[in-house]
Coordinates of C-alpha atoms in Angstrom, one line a residue:
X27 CA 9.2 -2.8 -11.5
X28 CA 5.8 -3.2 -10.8
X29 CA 3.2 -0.2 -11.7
X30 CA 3.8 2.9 -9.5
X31 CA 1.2 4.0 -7.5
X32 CA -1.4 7.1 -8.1
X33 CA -0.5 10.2 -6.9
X34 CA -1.7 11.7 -3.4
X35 CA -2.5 15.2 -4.5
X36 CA -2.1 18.0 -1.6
X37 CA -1.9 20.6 -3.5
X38 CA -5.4 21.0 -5.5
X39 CA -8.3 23.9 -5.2
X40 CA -11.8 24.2 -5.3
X41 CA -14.0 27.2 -5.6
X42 CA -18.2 27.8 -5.2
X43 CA -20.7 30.2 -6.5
X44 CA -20.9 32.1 -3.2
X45 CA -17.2 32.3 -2.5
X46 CA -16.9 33.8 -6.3
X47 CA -19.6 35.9 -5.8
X48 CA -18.8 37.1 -2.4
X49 CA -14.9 37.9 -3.8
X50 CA -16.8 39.8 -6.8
X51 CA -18.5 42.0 -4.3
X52 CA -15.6 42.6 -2.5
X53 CA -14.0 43.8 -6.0
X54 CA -12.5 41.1 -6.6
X55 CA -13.0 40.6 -10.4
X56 CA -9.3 39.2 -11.6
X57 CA -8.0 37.5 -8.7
X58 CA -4.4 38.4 -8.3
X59 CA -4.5 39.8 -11.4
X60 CA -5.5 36.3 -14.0
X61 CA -8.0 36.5 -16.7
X62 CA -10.9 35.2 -14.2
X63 CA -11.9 33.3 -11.6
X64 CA -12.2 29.4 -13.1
X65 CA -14.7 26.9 -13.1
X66 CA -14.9 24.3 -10.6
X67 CA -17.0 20.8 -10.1
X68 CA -16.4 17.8 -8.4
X69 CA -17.3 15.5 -11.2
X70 CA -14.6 17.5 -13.3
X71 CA -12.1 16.9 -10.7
X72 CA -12.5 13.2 -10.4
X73 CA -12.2 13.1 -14.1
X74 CA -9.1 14.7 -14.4
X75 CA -7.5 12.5 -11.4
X76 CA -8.7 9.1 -13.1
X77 CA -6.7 10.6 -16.3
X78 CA -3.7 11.9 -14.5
X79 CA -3.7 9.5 -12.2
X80 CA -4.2 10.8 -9.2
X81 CA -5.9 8.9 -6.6
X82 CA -6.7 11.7 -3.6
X83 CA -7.2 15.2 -4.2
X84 CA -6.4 17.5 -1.1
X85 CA -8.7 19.9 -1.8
X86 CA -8.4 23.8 -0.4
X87 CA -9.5 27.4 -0.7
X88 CA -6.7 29.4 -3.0
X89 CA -5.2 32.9 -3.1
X90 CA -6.7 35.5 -2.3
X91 CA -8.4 33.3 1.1
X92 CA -11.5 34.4 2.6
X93 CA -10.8 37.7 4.1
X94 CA -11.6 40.5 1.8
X95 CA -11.9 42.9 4.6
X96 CA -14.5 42.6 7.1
X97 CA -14.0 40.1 9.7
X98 CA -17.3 39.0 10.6
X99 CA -17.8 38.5 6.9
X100 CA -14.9 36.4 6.8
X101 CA -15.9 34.1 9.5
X102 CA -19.3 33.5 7.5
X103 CA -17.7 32.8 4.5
X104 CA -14.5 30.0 5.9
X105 CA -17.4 28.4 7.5
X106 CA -18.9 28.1 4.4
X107 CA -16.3 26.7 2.2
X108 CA -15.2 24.6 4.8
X109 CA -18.7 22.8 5.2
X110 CA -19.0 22.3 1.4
X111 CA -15.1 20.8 1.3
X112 CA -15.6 18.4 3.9
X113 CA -19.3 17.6 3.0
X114 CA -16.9 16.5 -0.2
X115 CA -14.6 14.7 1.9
X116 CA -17.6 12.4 3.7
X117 CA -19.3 11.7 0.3
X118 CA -15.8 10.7 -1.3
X119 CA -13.0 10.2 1.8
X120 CA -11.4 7.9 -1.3
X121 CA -11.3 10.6 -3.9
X122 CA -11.3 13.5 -1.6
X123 CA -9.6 15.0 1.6
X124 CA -9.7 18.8 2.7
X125 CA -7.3 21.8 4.0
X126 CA -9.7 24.2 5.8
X127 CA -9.3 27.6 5.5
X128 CA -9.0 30.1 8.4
X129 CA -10.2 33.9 8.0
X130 CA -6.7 35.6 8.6
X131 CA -5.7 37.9 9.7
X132 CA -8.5 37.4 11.7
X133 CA -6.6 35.5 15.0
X134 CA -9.3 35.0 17.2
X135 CA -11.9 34.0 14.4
X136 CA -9.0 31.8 13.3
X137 CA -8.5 30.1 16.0
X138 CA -12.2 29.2 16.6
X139 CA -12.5 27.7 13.0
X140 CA -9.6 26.2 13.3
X141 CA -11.1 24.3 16.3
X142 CA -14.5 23.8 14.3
X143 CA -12.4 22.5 10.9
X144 CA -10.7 19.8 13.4
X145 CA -12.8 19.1 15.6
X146 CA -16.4 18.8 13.9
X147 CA -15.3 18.2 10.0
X148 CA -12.4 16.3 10.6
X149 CA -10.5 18.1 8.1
X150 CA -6.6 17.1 7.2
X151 CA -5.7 20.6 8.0
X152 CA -5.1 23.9 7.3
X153 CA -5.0 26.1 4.4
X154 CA -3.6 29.8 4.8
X155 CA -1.9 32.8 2.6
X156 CA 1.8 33.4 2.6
X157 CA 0.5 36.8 3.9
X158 CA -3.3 37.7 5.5
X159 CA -3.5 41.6 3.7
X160 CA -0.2 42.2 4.4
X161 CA 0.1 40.3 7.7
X162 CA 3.2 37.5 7.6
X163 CA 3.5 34.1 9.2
X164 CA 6.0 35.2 11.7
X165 CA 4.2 38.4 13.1
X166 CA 3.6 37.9 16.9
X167 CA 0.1 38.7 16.5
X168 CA -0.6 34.8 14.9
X169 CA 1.6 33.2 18.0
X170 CA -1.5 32.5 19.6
X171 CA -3.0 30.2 16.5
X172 CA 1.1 28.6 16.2
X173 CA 0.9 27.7 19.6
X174 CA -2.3 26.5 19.4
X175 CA -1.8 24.1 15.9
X176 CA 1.3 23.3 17.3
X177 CA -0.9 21.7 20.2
X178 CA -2.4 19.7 18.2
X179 CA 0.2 18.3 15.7
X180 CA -2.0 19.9 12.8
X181 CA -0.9 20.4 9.0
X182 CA -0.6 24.2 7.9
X183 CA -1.0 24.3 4.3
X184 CA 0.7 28.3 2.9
X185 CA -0.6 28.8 -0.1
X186 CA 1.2 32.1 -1.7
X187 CA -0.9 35.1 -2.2
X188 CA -0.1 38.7 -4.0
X189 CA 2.5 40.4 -1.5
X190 CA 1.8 44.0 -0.7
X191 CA 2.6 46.6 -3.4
X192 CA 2.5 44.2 -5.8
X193 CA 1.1 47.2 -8.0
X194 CA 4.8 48.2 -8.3
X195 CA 6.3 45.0 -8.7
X196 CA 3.8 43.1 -11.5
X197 CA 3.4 45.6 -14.7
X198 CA 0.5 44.0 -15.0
X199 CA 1.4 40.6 -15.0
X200 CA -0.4 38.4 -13.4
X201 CA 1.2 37.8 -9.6
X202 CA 1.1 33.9 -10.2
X203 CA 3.6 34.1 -12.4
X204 CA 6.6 35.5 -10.2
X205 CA 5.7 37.1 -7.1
X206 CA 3.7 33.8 -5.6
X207 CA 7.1 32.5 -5.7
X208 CA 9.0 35.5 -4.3
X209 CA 6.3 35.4 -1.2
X210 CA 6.8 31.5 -0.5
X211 CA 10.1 32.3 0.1
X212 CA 9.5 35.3 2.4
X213 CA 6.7 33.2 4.3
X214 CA 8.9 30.4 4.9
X215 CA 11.9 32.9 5.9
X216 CA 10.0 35.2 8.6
X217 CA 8.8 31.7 9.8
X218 CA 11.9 30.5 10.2
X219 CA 14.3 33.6 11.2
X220 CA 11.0 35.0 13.3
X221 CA 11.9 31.3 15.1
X222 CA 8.3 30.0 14.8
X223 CA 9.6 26.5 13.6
X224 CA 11.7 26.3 16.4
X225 CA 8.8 27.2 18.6
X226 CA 6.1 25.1 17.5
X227 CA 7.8 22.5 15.8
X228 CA 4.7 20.1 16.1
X229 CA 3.1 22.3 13.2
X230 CA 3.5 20.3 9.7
X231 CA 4.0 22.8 7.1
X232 CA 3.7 22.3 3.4
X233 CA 5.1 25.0 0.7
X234 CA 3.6 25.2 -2.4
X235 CA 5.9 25.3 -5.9
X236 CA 8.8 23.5 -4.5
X237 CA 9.4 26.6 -2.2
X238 CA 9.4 28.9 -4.8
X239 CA 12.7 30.9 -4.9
X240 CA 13.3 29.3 -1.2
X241 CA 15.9 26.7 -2.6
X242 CA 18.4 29.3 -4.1
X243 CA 18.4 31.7 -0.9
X244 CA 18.8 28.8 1.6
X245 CA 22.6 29.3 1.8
X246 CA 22.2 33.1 1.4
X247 CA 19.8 33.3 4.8
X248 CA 21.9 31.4 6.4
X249 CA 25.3 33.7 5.5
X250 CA 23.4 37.0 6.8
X251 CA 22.1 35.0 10.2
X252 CA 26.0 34.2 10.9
X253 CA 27.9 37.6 9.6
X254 CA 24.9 39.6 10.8
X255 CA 23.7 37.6 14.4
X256 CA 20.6 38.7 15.6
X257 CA 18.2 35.6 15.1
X258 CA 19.6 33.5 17.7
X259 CA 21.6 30.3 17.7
X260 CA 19.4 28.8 14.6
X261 CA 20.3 26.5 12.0
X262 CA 18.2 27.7 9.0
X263 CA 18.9 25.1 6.3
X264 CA 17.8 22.6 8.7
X265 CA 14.7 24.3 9.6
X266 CA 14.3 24.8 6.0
X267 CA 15.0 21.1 5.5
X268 CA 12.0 20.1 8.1
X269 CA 9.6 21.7 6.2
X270 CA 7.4 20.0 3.0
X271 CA 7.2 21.0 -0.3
X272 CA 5.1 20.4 -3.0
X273 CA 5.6 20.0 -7.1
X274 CA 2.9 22.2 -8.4
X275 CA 3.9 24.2 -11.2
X276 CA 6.9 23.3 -12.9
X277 CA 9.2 20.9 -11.2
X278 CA 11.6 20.0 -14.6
X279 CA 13.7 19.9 -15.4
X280 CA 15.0 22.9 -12.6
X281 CA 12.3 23.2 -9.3
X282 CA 12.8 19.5 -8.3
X283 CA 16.9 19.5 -8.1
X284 CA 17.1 22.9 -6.6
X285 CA 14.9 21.8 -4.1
X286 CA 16.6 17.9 -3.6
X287 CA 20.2 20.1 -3.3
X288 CA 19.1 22.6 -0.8
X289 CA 16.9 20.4 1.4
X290 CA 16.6 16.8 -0.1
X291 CA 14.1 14.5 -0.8
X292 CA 12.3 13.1 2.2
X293 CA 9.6 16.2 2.4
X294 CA 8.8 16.4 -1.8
X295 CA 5.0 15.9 -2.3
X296 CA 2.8 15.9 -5.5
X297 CA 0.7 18.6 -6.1
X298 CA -1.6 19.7 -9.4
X299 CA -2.3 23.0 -8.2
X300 CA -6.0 22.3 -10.3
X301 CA -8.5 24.1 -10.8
X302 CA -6.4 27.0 -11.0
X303 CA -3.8 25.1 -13.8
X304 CA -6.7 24.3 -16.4
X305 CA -6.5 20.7 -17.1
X306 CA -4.5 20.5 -20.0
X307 CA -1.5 22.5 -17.7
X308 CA -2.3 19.5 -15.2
X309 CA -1.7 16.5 -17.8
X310 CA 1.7 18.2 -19.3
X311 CA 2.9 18.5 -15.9
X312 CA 2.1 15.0 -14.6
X313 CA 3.7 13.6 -18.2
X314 CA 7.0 15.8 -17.2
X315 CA 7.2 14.5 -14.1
X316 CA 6.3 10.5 -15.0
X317 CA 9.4 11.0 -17.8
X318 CA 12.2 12.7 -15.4
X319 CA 14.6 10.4 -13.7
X320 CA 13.8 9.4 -10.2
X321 CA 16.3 8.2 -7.5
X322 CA 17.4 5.1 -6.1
X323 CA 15.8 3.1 -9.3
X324 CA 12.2 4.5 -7.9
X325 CA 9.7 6.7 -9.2
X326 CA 8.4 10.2 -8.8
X327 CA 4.7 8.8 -7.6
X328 CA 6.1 6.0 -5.5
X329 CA 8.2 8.7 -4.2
X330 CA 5.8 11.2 -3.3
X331 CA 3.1 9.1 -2.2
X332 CA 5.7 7.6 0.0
X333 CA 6.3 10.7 1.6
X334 CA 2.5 11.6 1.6
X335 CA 1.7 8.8 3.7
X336 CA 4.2 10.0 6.3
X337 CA 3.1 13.3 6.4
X338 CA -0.4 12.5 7.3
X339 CA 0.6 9.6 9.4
X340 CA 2.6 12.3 11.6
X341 CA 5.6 10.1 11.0

């Protein structure tokens, strides 16, 4: 078997001096409750993908977004972020592609940098929060920004964020560890039962973390739809199932076949989930996944960068 390809990384962060600072200002000191916000260079990046093996990086804005409260603020600052990421993107469009991000639950300033992101940078698409301060994917105040990326084909990226009250639900802990999980699965279930995939099914989405707990509650969602109608005549697995989902975190030796059960393979992409997984975390997690067992006599890179290139292709 000849050498399996790099991996086509969509699920990989970047941060800048003003975007800490301006999340410091806002109070923002331990983002969703870790030690601190982490370094971040484009020379350390490329040096971690030449060692893992990685040959693009789709880089993107993490949790907690842009919007620490003030709308016209967060405007100023997505523009920001998403000049530098695509000024990346031109310098290196082999290394590099970009995710912009959008200042939810800001619709209407959404919508217009949305347009800018696509239509000025060229980015791949769009990076947003499992929830916008407390906002969801399926509230009827976003249909005009679905309708709208649905328009246009584009790739929503949903990265998970702290859900609200988390100060009940963490001890302490930081949220990364359990609740980012818990809120991929309620972001991807109020998308689907709220029928926005049926809607705007031109809209590309990619979870984050193999769906989180998504693969385990499949079935269950799909039980309470039928002994409790109210959501319409919807298949949810197979809404689930037309969704992508990414490896970041820990896909072995449990993520990956929960997730190739519940929904299969055809949608399973690579991601590192750098800068926020220092790079030690990244290389452990690369060597886990380049020792597990693939299908079909393949590999998990040839795999995934299979599936990457349909995914961008619009396949």
């Amino acid at each position: 078997m000849s050498e399996a390809p790099p991996f086509v990384d969509v699920h990989t962060h970047f941060v800048t001096e003003r975007y800490v600072r301006a999340a410091r200002e806002a109070g923002i000191g331990r983002p969703d409750g870790m030690p601190d916000w982490p370094s971040w260079s484009a020379r350390g990046a490329l040096a971690l993908m030449d060692e893992a093996r990685i040959g693009l990086s789709v880089l993107s804005v993490s949790s907690p977004g842009t919007h620490f409260g003030d709308d016209a603020a967060a405007r100023a600052l997505s523009r920001e972020v998403n000049e530098f990421g695509a000024g990346l993107r031109r310098e290196r469009p082999d290394r590099f592609g970009h995710f912009a991000a959008l200042p939810l639950p800001d619709v209407e300033g959404a919508l217009a940098e949305a347009a800018y992101a696509l239509d000025v940078l060229g980015a791949d698409g769009l990076a947003v929060e499992t929830n916008a301060r407390g906002v969801y994917l399926g509230d009827a105040r976003c249909a005009p920004l679905w309708a709208e990326l649905d328009r246009r084909g584009a790739i929503v990226f949903v990265h998970p964020t702290s859900p609200p009250g988390w100060e009940a639900l963490t001890s302490g802990r930081p949220r990364p560890m359990m609740e980012f999980l818990f809120d991929t699965a309620r972001a991807a279930a109020d998308l689907v039962l709220g029928g926005v995939t049926v809607r705007h099914p031109g809209i590309r989405w990619i979870l984050t973390h193999g769906g989180g707990a998504l693969p385990l509650l499949a079935a269950r969602l799909e039980l309470f739809r039928t002994l409790f109608p109210g959501d319409g005549d919807l298949d949810v697995r197979a809404e689930l199932g037309g969704l992508w989902y990414d490896l970041a975190g820990t896909p072995f030796p449990d993520q990956v076949p929960a997730v190739e059960r519940a929904f299969g393979l055809d949608r399973v992409l690579y991601g590192s989930d750098s800068c926020w997984t220092p790079a030690p975390g990244v290389l452990a997690q690369v060597a886990s996944i380049d020792a597990a067992e693939a299908p079909e006599g393949s590999t998990w890179r040839a795999l995934t960068t299979r599936n990457a290139r349909r995914l961008f292709s619009g396949e």
